[in-house]
Short mmCIF file of C-alpha atoms and ligand atoms in Angstrom, two decimals:
data_model
loop_
_atom_site.label_atom_id
_atom_site.label_comp_id
_atom_site.label_asym_id
_atom_site.label_seq_id
_atom_site.Cartn_x
_atom_site.Cartn_y
_atom_site.Cartn_z
CA MET A 16 43.32 -63.89 82.68
CA ASN A 17 43.34 -59.90 81.93
CA ALA A 18 45.05 -60.36 78.52
CA ALA A 19 42.05 -62.95 77.84
CA ILE A 20 39.51 -60.33 79.10
CA ARG A 21 41.03 -57.40 76.79
CA ALA A 22 41.17 -59.72 74.22
CA VAL A 23 37.56 -60.92 74.42
CA THR A 24 36.25 -57.37 75.08
CA ARG A 25 38.05 -55.78 71.98
CA ALA A 26 37.16 -58.38 69.67
CA ALA A 27 33.56 -58.39 70.42
CA ILE A 28 33.63 -54.58 70.13
CA PHE A 29 35.68 -54.64 67.02
CA ASN A 30 32.97 -56.61 65.42
CA GLY A 31 29.96 -54.37 66.49
CA LEU A 32 28.87 -56.36 69.61
CA GLU A 33 28.09 -54.91 73.11
CA VAL A 34 30.18 -56.18 76.21
CA LYS A 35 29.46 -56.52 79.89
CA GLY A 36 31.88 -57.74 82.49
CA ILE A 37 30.80 -60.02 84.96
CA CYS A 38 32.68 -59.69 88.53
CA ARG A 39 33.49 -62.55 90.46
CA GLY A 40 32.67 -65.26 87.78
CA TYR A 41 29.55 -67.01 88.30
CA ARG A 42 28.81 -65.49 91.62
CA GLY A 43 28.50 -61.86 89.88
CA LEU A 44 26.03 -63.80 87.50
CA ILE A 45 23.78 -64.50 90.32
CA THR A 46 24.12 -61.54 92.53
CA ASN A 47 23.88 -59.35 89.45
CA GLU A 48 27.27 -57.61 89.70
CA ILE A 49 27.58 -57.01 85.99
CA LEU A 50 29.43 -54.03 84.36
CA GLU A 51 29.08 -52.16 80.93
CA PHE A 52 32.24 -52.83 79.51
CA LYS A 53 33.70 -50.48 76.51
CA SER A 54 37.28 -50.52 75.10
CA GLN A 55 38.77 -48.43 77.81
CA ASN A 56 37.91 -50.65 80.71
CA VAL A 57 40.44 -53.10 79.27
CA SER A 58 43.40 -50.50 78.49
CA ASN A 59 46.63 -51.13 80.23
CA ILE A 60 45.67 -54.50 81.72
CA ILE A 61 47.66 -56.85 79.44
CA GLN A 62 50.84 -56.75 81.64
CA MET A 63 49.08 -57.50 85.25
CA GLY A 64 48.43 -60.57 86.95
CA GLY A 65 45.03 -61.56 88.64
CA THR A 66 41.96 -60.50 87.12
CA ILE A 67 40.39 -57.00 86.79
CA LEU A 68 36.94 -58.80 87.02
CA LYS A 69 37.95 -60.63 90.31
CA THR A 70 36.92 -64.24 90.71
CA ALA A 71 35.30 -66.55 93.38
CA ARG A 72 34.60 -69.96 93.72
CA CYS A 73 30.49 -70.49 93.63
CA LYS A 74 29.02 -73.10 95.27
CA GLU A 75 25.63 -72.07 94.61
CA PHE A 76 26.25 -72.20 90.35
CA THR A 77 26.40 -76.07 91.04
CA THR A 78 22.63 -76.10 92.11
CA PRO A 79 19.88 -75.81 89.71
CA GLU A 80 18.45 -73.11 91.62
CA GLY A 81 21.60 -70.80 91.32
CA ARG A 82 21.78 -71.42 87.75
CA LYS A 83 18.06 -70.56 87.30
CA THR A 84 18.93 -67.22 89.29
CA ALA A 85 21.95 -66.66 86.73
CA TYR A 86 19.87 -67.20 83.88
CA ASP A 87 17.12 -64.80 84.85
CA VAL A 88 19.87 -62.33 85.49
CA MET A 89 21.33 -62.54 82.34
CA LYS A 90 17.95 -62.18 80.53
CA GLN A 91 17.29 -59.15 82.72
CA GLN A 92 20.64 -57.95 81.46
CA GLY A 93 20.02 -58.63 77.89
CA ILE A 94 23.28 -61.12 77.99
CA ASP A 95 22.66 -63.41 74.87
CA ALA A 96 25.91 -65.56 75.12
CA LEU A 97 28.59 -66.06 77.80
CA VAL A 98 32.42 -66.19 77.28
CA VAL A 99 33.61 -68.03 80.27
CA ILE A 100 37.51 -67.89 80.87
CA GLY A 101 38.87 -70.60 83.46
CA GLY A 102 39.62 -74.01 84.24
CA ASP A 103 37.73 -77.17 84.60
CA GLY A 104 35.31 -76.22 87.12
CA SER A 105 34.22 -73.09 85.43
CA LEU A 106 34.11 -75.06 81.95
CA THR A 107 32.07 -77.75 83.72
CA GLY A 108 29.83 -75.14 85.09
CA ALA A 109 29.27 -73.54 81.62
CA ARG A 110 28.58 -76.78 80.16
CA ILE A 111 25.86 -77.78 82.63
CA PHE A 112 24.38 -74.12 82.03
CA ALA A 113 24.49 -74.45 78.59
CA GLN A 114 22.76 -78.02 78.57
CA GLU A 115 19.95 -76.47 80.55
CA TYR A 116 19.04 -73.28 78.97
CA ASP A 117 19.64 -72.31 75.46
CA VAL A 118 22.68 -69.86 76.13
CA PRO A 119 25.43 -70.06 73.59
CA CYS A 120 28.51 -70.67 75.97
CA ILE A 121 32.56 -70.49 74.64
CA GLY A 122 35.15 -71.38 77.16
CA VAL A 123 38.75 -69.91 77.05
CA PRO A 124 41.02 -72.30 78.74
CA GLY A 125 42.62 -70.04 81.86
CA THR A 126 44.62 -72.42 84.19
CA ILE A 127 47.97 -72.83 85.63
CA ASP A 128 47.42 -76.40 85.62
CA ASN A 129 47.45 -76.96 81.67
CA ASP A 130 44.95 -79.79 82.41
CA LEU A 131 42.51 -79.18 79.67
CA TYR A 132 42.11 -81.65 77.06
CA GLY A 133 42.60 -80.47 73.41
CA THR A 134 44.90 -77.51 73.80
CA ASP A 135 48.68 -77.43 73.78
CA SER A 136 48.63 -74.67 76.70
CA THR A 137 46.15 -73.09 78.89
CA ILE A 138 46.63 -69.53 79.90
CA GLY A 139 48.68 -69.01 82.89
CA TYR A 140 50.39 -72.03 82.49
CA ASP A 141 53.53 -70.36 81.10
CA THR A 142 53.90 -67.83 83.28
CA ALA A 143 53.68 -70.19 86.31
CA LEU A 144 56.34 -72.17 84.79
CA ASN A 145 58.64 -69.30 84.58
CA THR A 146 57.83 -68.48 88.30
CA ILE A 147 58.56 -72.03 89.40
CA LEU A 148 61.79 -72.07 87.34
CA GLU A 149 63.04 -68.57 88.97
CA ALA A 150 62.50 -70.07 92.52
CA VAL A 151 64.12 -73.43 91.50
CA ASP A 152 66.84 -71.41 90.23
CA LYS A 153 67.17 -69.62 93.51
CA ILE A 154 66.84 -72.78 95.61
CA ARG A 155 69.63 -74.41 93.70
CA ASP A 156 72.15 -72.32 95.39
CA THR A 157 71.53 -73.76 99.09
CA ALA A 158 71.03 -77.16 97.70
CA THR A 159 74.58 -77.08 96.24
CA SER A 160 76.29 -75.02 98.94
CA HIS A 161 74.95 -77.07 101.85
CA ASP A 162 74.50 -80.63 99.72
CA ARG A 163 71.10 -80.95 100.38
CA LEU A 164 67.85 -82.68 99.22
CA PHE A 165 65.19 -80.28 98.33
CA PHE A 166 61.46 -81.30 97.83
CA VAL A 167 59.86 -78.21 96.20
CA GLU A 168 55.76 -78.42 95.78
CA VAL A 169 54.22 -76.84 92.90
CA MET A 170 50.57 -76.51 92.11
CA GLY A 171 48.82 -78.47 89.68
CA ARG A 172 45.95 -80.26 91.61
CA ASP A 173 45.54 -83.40 89.85
CA ALA A 174 48.10 -82.73 87.07
CA GLY A 175 51.70 -82.95 86.76
CA PHE A 176 52.52 -80.54 84.06
CA LEU A 177 54.11 -77.71 86.11
CA ALA A 178 56.06 -80.28 88.23
CA LEU A 179 57.32 -82.28 85.23
CA ASN A 180 58.07 -79.71 83.07
CA GLY A 181 59.35 -77.31 85.77
CA ALA A 182 61.70 -80.07 86.66
CA ILE A 183 63.03 -80.30 83.35
CA ALA A 184 63.44 -76.60 82.71
CA ALA A 185 65.15 -75.98 85.98
CA GLY A 186 67.55 -78.99 85.49
CA ALA A 187 65.96 -80.69 88.75
CA GLU A 188 66.89 -83.90 89.42
CA ALA A 189 63.58 -85.64 89.39
CA ALA A 190 59.71 -84.88 89.56
CA ILE A 191 56.85 -86.58 91.40
CA ILE A 192 53.83 -86.48 89.60
CA PRO A 193 49.94 -87.90 89.85
CA GLU A 194 49.91 -89.28 86.47
CA PHE A 195 52.28 -91.91 87.43
CA ASP A 196 51.96 -92.48 91.23
CA THR A 197 49.38 -95.26 90.91
CA LYS A 198 51.66 -97.40 88.98
CA VAL A 199 55.17 -97.37 90.94
CA ASP A 200 56.47 -96.07 94.37
CA GLN A 201 58.12 -92.85 92.61
CA LEU A 202 60.42 -92.20 95.82
CA GLU A 203 61.46 -95.70 96.19
CA GLU A 204 62.20 -95.25 92.20
CA LEU A 205 64.11 -92.39 92.64
CA ILE A 206 66.18 -93.69 95.35
CA LYS A 207 66.61 -97.00 93.82
CA ASN A 208 68.05 -95.33 90.55
CA GLY A 209 70.50 -93.44 92.92
CA PHE A 210 69.47 -89.97 92.08
CA ARG A 211 72.15 -88.66 94.49
CA LYS A 212 74.91 -90.90 93.25
CA SER A 213 77.06 -88.52 91.18
CA LYS A 214 75.65 -85.31 93.04
CA ASN A 215 76.01 -83.60 96.28
CA SER A 216 72.55 -81.99 95.94
CA SER A 217 69.18 -82.78 94.33
CA ILE A 218 65.79 -81.12 93.79
CA VAL A 219 62.69 -83.13 93.09
CA LEU A 220 59.75 -81.41 92.14
CA VAL A 221 56.80 -82.71 93.70
CA ALA A 222 52.96 -82.25 92.25
CA GLU A 223 50.25 -80.96 95.17
CA ASN A 224 48.33 -83.92 96.26
CA GLU A 225 45.73 -83.70 98.71
CA THR A 226 45.39 -87.63 99.28
CA ARG A 227 48.61 -88.78 98.96
CA GLY A 228 50.38 -85.87 100.51
CA GLY A 229 52.88 -83.54 98.65
CA ALA A 230 56.44 -82.59 99.51
CA MET A 231 56.06 -82.86 103.13
CA HIS A 232 54.99 -86.36 102.92
CA TYR A 233 58.02 -87.46 100.84
CA ALA A 234 60.44 -85.27 103.10
CA LYS A 235 59.09 -87.33 106.04
CA ARG A 236 59.32 -90.60 104.17
CA VAL A 237 63.16 -89.65 103.35
CA LYS A 238 63.81 -88.59 106.93
CA ASN A 239 62.32 -91.93 108.21
CA GLU A 240 63.84 -94.39 105.82
CA TYR A 241 66.96 -92.57 104.37
CA PRO A 242 68.28 -90.50 107.43
CA GLN A 243 71.54 -89.90 105.53
CA TYR A 244 69.75 -87.22 103.54
CA ASP A 245 69.69 -83.63 104.59
CA VAL A 246 66.10 -82.73 103.75
CA ARG A 247 64.30 -79.52 103.18
CA VAL A 248 60.72 -78.53 102.01
CA ILE A 249 59.47 -75.61 100.06
CA ILE A 250 55.95 -75.08 99.14
CA LEU A 251 55.65 -72.76 96.36
CA GLY A 252 51.93 -72.18 96.69
CA HIS A 253 50.20 -69.05 95.37
CA VAL A 254 53.23 -67.32 94.38
CA GLN A 255 52.95 -69.32 91.07
CA ARG A 256 49.46 -67.88 90.40
CA GLY A 257 50.78 -64.13 90.44
CA GLY A 258 52.78 -61.71 88.72
CA ARG A 259 53.27 -60.20 85.03
CA PRO A 260 52.44 -62.72 82.46
CA THR A 261 54.93 -63.82 79.89
CA ALA A 262 54.96 -63.04 76.24
CA TYR A 263 53.84 -66.59 75.48
CA ASP A 264 50.75 -66.28 77.91
CA ARG A 265 49.77 -62.90 76.52
CA ILE A 266 49.83 -64.02 72.83
CA LEU A 267 48.08 -67.10 73.91
CA ALA A 268 45.36 -65.11 75.78
CA SER A 269 44.85 -62.59 73.06
CA ARG A 270 44.58 -65.34 70.58
CA LEU A 271 42.11 -67.42 72.17
CA GLY A 272 40.19 -64.37 73.55
CA ALA A 273 39.69 -63.35 69.93
CA ALA A 274 38.97 -66.88 68.94
CA ALA A 275 36.21 -67.09 71.40
CA ILE A 276 34.29 -64.13 69.56
CA ASP A 277 35.15 -65.51 66.06
CA ALA A 278 33.46 -68.79 67.60
CA LEU A 279 30.27 -66.88 68.54
CA ARG A 280 29.90 -65.20 65.32
CA GLU A 281 30.40 -68.23 63.45
CA ASP A 282 27.24 -69.68 65.91
CA GLN A 283 29.62 -72.26 67.16
CA ARG A 284 28.38 -73.08 71.12
CA ASN A 285 29.64 -75.18 74.20
CA VAL A 286 33.25 -75.03 72.76
CA MET A 287 36.58 -74.39 74.47
CA THR A 288 38.98 -72.04 72.13
CA GLY A 289 42.30 -74.05 72.04
CA ILE A 290 45.66 -74.00 70.35
CA ASN A 291 47.01 -76.94 68.61
CA ASN A 292 50.38 -76.92 66.53
CA ASP A 293 50.05 -73.14 66.68
CA GLU A 294 46.51 -73.18 65.15
CA ILE A 295 43.43 -72.28 66.65
CA VAL A 296 41.06 -75.03 67.48
CA TYR A 297 37.67 -75.36 68.95
CA VAL A 298 37.11 -78.32 71.40
CA PRO A 299 33.64 -79.39 72.72
CA PHE A 300 33.58 -79.11 76.52
CA SER A 301 32.76 -82.86 76.95
CA LYS A 302 36.19 -83.53 75.44
CA ALA A 303 37.67 -80.65 77.31
CA ILE A 304 36.77 -81.46 80.35
CA LYS A 305 36.24 -85.14 80.75
CA LYS A 306 39.28 -86.39 78.72
CA ASN A 307 42.41 -86.80 80.63
CA LYS A 308 45.28 -84.64 78.92
CA PRO A 309 47.84 -87.51 78.20
CA MET A 310 51.30 -86.81 80.00
CA LYS A 311 53.83 -87.26 77.31
CA LYS A 312 56.23 -90.55 78.65
CA GLU A 313 58.98 -88.80 76.51
CA LEU A 314 58.97 -86.05 78.90
CA VAL A 315 59.33 -88.33 81.78
CA ASN A 316 62.03 -90.12 79.92
CA VAL A 317 63.96 -86.68 79.01
CA LEU A 318 64.17 -85.67 82.88
CA LYS A 319 65.19 -89.40 83.96
CA THR A 320 68.12 -88.95 81.07
CA LEU A 321 69.34 -85.73 81.74
CA SER A 322 69.30 -85.76 85.40
CA ILE A 323 72.45 -88.33 85.77
O1 F6P B 692 43.23 -74.94 89.51
C1 F6P B 692 43.85 -73.82 89.50
C2 F6P B 692 44.70 -74.05 90.89
O2 F6P B 692 45.94 -72.89 91.31
C3 F6P B 692 45.61 -75.60 91.73
O3 F6P B 692 46.81 -75.75 90.74
C4 F6P B 692 45.35 -75.24 92.95
O4 F6P B 692 45.37 -76.34 93.64
C5 F6P B 692 44.16 -74.37 93.38
O5 F6P B 692 44.04 -73.68 92.12
C6 F6P B 692 44.30 -73.54 94.41
O6 F6P B 692 43.33 -73.07 94.73
P1 F6P B 692 42.80 -72.22 95.99
O7 F6P B 692 43.34 -70.57 95.57
O8 F6P B 692 41.34 -71.77 95.94
O9 F6P B 692 43.37 -72.64 97.11
#
């Protein structure tokens, strides 16, 4: 996030534009928590996790009254365009706001979930993936030494990118992801395929899931249905959302942030910047948010093939 804030700020100033930093996302736009931003305001932040602007979930912005206040504050502050850095919720807000008011909005995809359509990667995803790797590599030591089955729950709300790619990278035995859970009972499939046949230990990455339940849900089931397994559960939680960003994420954020200013200068509006085959692309909000980013079956097959 900070690398993106820096890129937007510096690219704008480089091109002769003035920049204001809105604190706590849409909440700050409603409560007028807005700061003048100069180049120095974003010095020394590219290596920091979190966001210097802070962030918040803002219920008020989901109401027409809230958005009206936000618009009034914008005008009062002399703000002509918005660059919104965030995930699905933030870009949905931008899309509605841009429909109601004549405000050019450009989105920059910032979410560890990697669930925005039209971009190969979102800012934060690679860093979170590397955090997961570090944790799973350590969990592996206990799993192997004690012959245990670990369910490791990772974030991703409704998307299994962290779980599936995390599992491939960590050499885990399986991943349970929402993209496939309506079609098969993934736990039964894992057990049926004898995922522990040739091994003494196993690590399964589970994408969090409020409705079905995450790692706990599967651990309970295994304890009931397959009591021969010595099961443990780890929930990685917000550890995944912090820490120094990877080189990949810093470069991605720098490119996507700078591209947001290019988009504004080209009079584009209501698009999200993205990366596709290493080229900058502009994705209409409607596609980025509404279209489900496809999960490659090939990745599922690679994990299955390599975890024998
Ligand atoms: O959307 C990003 C995300 O990290 C999800 O993966 C996760 O479910 C959620 O945010 C956690 O949000 P909060 O910090 O509000 O609990």
